[in-house]
Amino acid sequence: QVQLVESGGGLVQPGGSLRLSCAASGSVFYINTITWYRQAPGKERDLVARITSGGSTNYPDSVKGRFTISRDNAKNTVYLQMNSLKPEDTAVYYCNAVGQFGSRGNAFDVWGQGTLVTVSS
């Protein structure tokens, strides 16, 4: 089993910054891809950042240049640095991990519990 625990959400003024964390724990596993998604009230869930085991990243135009995804393998943690925040960034943010258990183990696709980010003056 793999568990993801998210933290770092809260209330911030427009133009401010937050850093979200997603810590992974569990049995022996290998994570191939970490993706941050967000879902605003009344809207569909959208991808906001993705990083692969090879270091490739992907961002939509709405956050490109403002958000940065990174990882600390020693801590089994991925971060989402969010700068120049806008009210439209208000949403519940979820991290998702895709990988496998061991070198020959089964694949997994797990989600964190979500953390709320509110951008308002």
Tab-separated table of C-alpha atoms in Angstrom:
chain	number	residue	atom	x	y	z
A	1	GLN	CA	0.000	0.000	0.000
A	2	VAL	CA	1.109	3.565	-0.773
A	3	GLN	CA	-0.247	6.550	1.126
A	4	LEU	CA	-0.022	10.195	0.095
A	5	VAL	CA	-0.388	12.960	2.690
A	6	GLU	CA	-0.802	16.539	1.491
A	7	SER	CA	-0.163	19.718	3.433
A	8	GLY	CA	0.523	23.422	2.971
A	9	GLY	CA	-2.842	24.779	1.922
A	10	GLY	CA	-4.458	27.808	3.473
A	11	LEU	CA	-5.587	31.373	2.926
A	12	VAL	CA	-3.325	33.748	1.013
A	13	GLN	CA	-3.749	37.192	-0.546
A	14	PRO	CA	-3.558	37.708	-4.310
A	15	GLY	CA	0.067	37.938	-5.360
A	16	GLY	CA	1.190	35.807	-2.448
A	17	SER	CA	2.849	32.407	-2.374
A	18	LEU	CA	2.276	28.958	-0.917
A	19	ARG	CA	4.174	25.700	-1.066
A	20	LEU	CA	2.221	22.467	-1.051
A	21	SER	CA	3.782	19.175	0.006
A	22	CYS	CA	2.867	15.599	-0.826
A	23	ALA	CA	4.653	12.937	1.208
A	24	ALA	CA	4.565	9.282	0.146
A	25	SER	CA	4.905	6.317	2.484
A	26	GLY	CA	4.186	2.597	2.520
A	27	SER	CA	5.720	-0.638	1.307
A	28	VAL	CA	8.570	-0.833	-1.190
A	29	PHE	CA	7.449	1.119	-4.226
A	30	TYR	CA	8.638	3.065	-7.229
A	31	ILE	CA	6.813	6.203	-8.321
A	32	ASN	CA	6.952	6.919	-12.024
A	33	THR	CA	4.797	10.042	-12.156
A	34	ILE	CA	3.499	12.613	-9.654
A	35	THR	CA	0.705	14.915	-10.758
A	36	TRP	CA	-0.982	17.808	-8.993
A	37	TYR	CA	-4.632	18.409	-9.838
A	38	ARG	CA	-7.057	21.002	-8.582
A	39	GLN	CA	-10.804	21.321	-8.490
A	40	ALA	CA	-12.464	24.690	-7.972
A	41	PRO	CA	-16.041	24.985	-6.722
A	42	GLY	CA	-18.469	24.006	-9.461
A	43	LYS	CA	-15.717	23.175	-11.942
A	44	GLU	CA	-13.999	20.104	-13.340
A	45	ARG	CA	-10.738	18.726	-12.008
A	46	ASP	CA	-7.744	20.121	-13.905
A	47	LEU	CA	-4.093	19.157	-14.140
A	48	VAL	CA	-1.801	21.860	-12.755
A	49	ALA	CA	1.635	20.206	-12.725
A	50	ARG	CA	3.283	16.873	-13.473
A	51	ILE	CA	6.763	15.477	-12.957
A	52	THR	CA	8.135	12.112	-14.089
A	53	SER	CA	10.886	9.965	-12.615
A	54	GLY	CA	13.117	11.266	-15.386
A	55	GLY	CA	12.550	14.870	-14.337
A	56	SER	CA	10.278	15.987	-17.158
A	57	THR	CA	7.611	18.501	-16.124
A	58	ASN	CA	4.330	19.634	-17.585
A	59	TYR	CA	2.199	22.699	-16.797
A	60	PRO	CA	-0.904	24.187	-18.352
A	61	ASP	CA	-0.739	27.763	-19.609
A	62	SER	CA	-2.845	28.958	-16.681
A	63	VAL	CA	-0.019	28.302	-14.193
A	64	LYS	CA	3.099	28.223	-16.359
A	65	GLY	CA	5.718	30.598	-15.012
A	66	ARG	CA	3.995	30.832	-11.624
A	67	PHE	CA	3.951	27.228	-10.342
A	68	THR	CA	6.918	24.894	-10.020
A	69	ILE	CA	6.798	21.190	-9.212
A	70	SER	CA	9.840	19.563	-7.625
A	71	ARG	CA	10.784	16.448	-5.678
A	72	ASP	CA	13.028	15.420	-2.812
A	73	ASN	CA	13.686	11.712	-3.213
A	74	ALA	CA	15.429	11.450	0.165
A	75	LYS	CA	12.196	12.552	1.859
A	76	ASN	CA	9.817	10.814	-0.570
A	77	THR	CA	8.144	14.181	-0.995
A	78	VAL	CA	7.015	16.257	-3.944
A	79	TYR	CA	6.363	19.997	-3.716
A	80	LEU	CA	4.272	22.498	-5.594
A	81	GLN	CA	5.613	26.035	-5.240
A	82	MET	CA	2.832	28.483	-6.072
A	83	ASN	CA	3.783	32.121	-6.689
A	84	SER	CA	1.851	35.175	-7.866
A	85	LEU	CA	-1.373	33.544	-6.767
A	86	LYS	CA	-4.660	34.717	-8.235
A	87	PRO	CA	-8.223	34.347	-6.971
A	88	GLU	CA	-8.890	31.885	-9.793
A	89	ASP	CA	-6.278	29.577	-8.246
A	90	THR	CA	-8.689	28.929	-5.380
A	91	ALA	CA	-9.380	25.192	-5.327
A	92	VAL	CA	-8.804	21.933	-3.536
A	93	TYR	CA	-5.428	20.609	-4.646
A	94	TYR	CA	-4.772	16.870	-4.906
A	95	CYS	CA	-1.585	14.940	-5.582
A	96	ASN	CA	-1.615	11.689	-7.519
A	97	ALA	CA	1.123	9.061	-7.776
A	98	VAL	CA	1.443	6.371	-10.421
A	99	GLY	CA	4.044	3.647	-9.973
A	100	GLN	CA	4.572	0.035	-8.998
A	101	PHE	CA	5.391	-2.153	-6.002
A	102	GLY	CA	8.910	-3.499	-6.376
A	103	SER	CA	10.697	-4.272	-9.606
A	104	ARG	CA	8.064	-6.837	-10.606
A	105	GLY	CA	5.162	-5.634	-8.497
A	106	ASN	CA	1.698	-4.521	-9.434
A	107	ALA	CA	1.014	-1.020	-10.653
A	108	PHE	CA	-0.725	1.523	-8.437
A	109	ASP	CA	-2.570	4.791	-8.849
A	110	VAL	CA	-3.190	6.591	-5.539
A	111	TRP	CA	-4.446	9.994	-4.451
A	112	GLY	CA	-3.875	12.288	-1.524
A	113	GLN	CA	-6.742	13.595	0.594
A	114	GLY	CA	-6.605	17.102	-0.860
A	115	THR	CA	-5.649	20.453	0.635
A	116	LEU	CA	-7.644	23.661	0.243
A	117	VAL	CA	-6.027	26.774	-1.205
A	118	THR	CA	-8.004	30.009	-0.937
A	119	VAL	CA	-6.715	33.163	-2.632
A	120	SER	CA	-8.625	36.213	-1.453
A	121	SER	CA	-8.069	39.708	-0.126
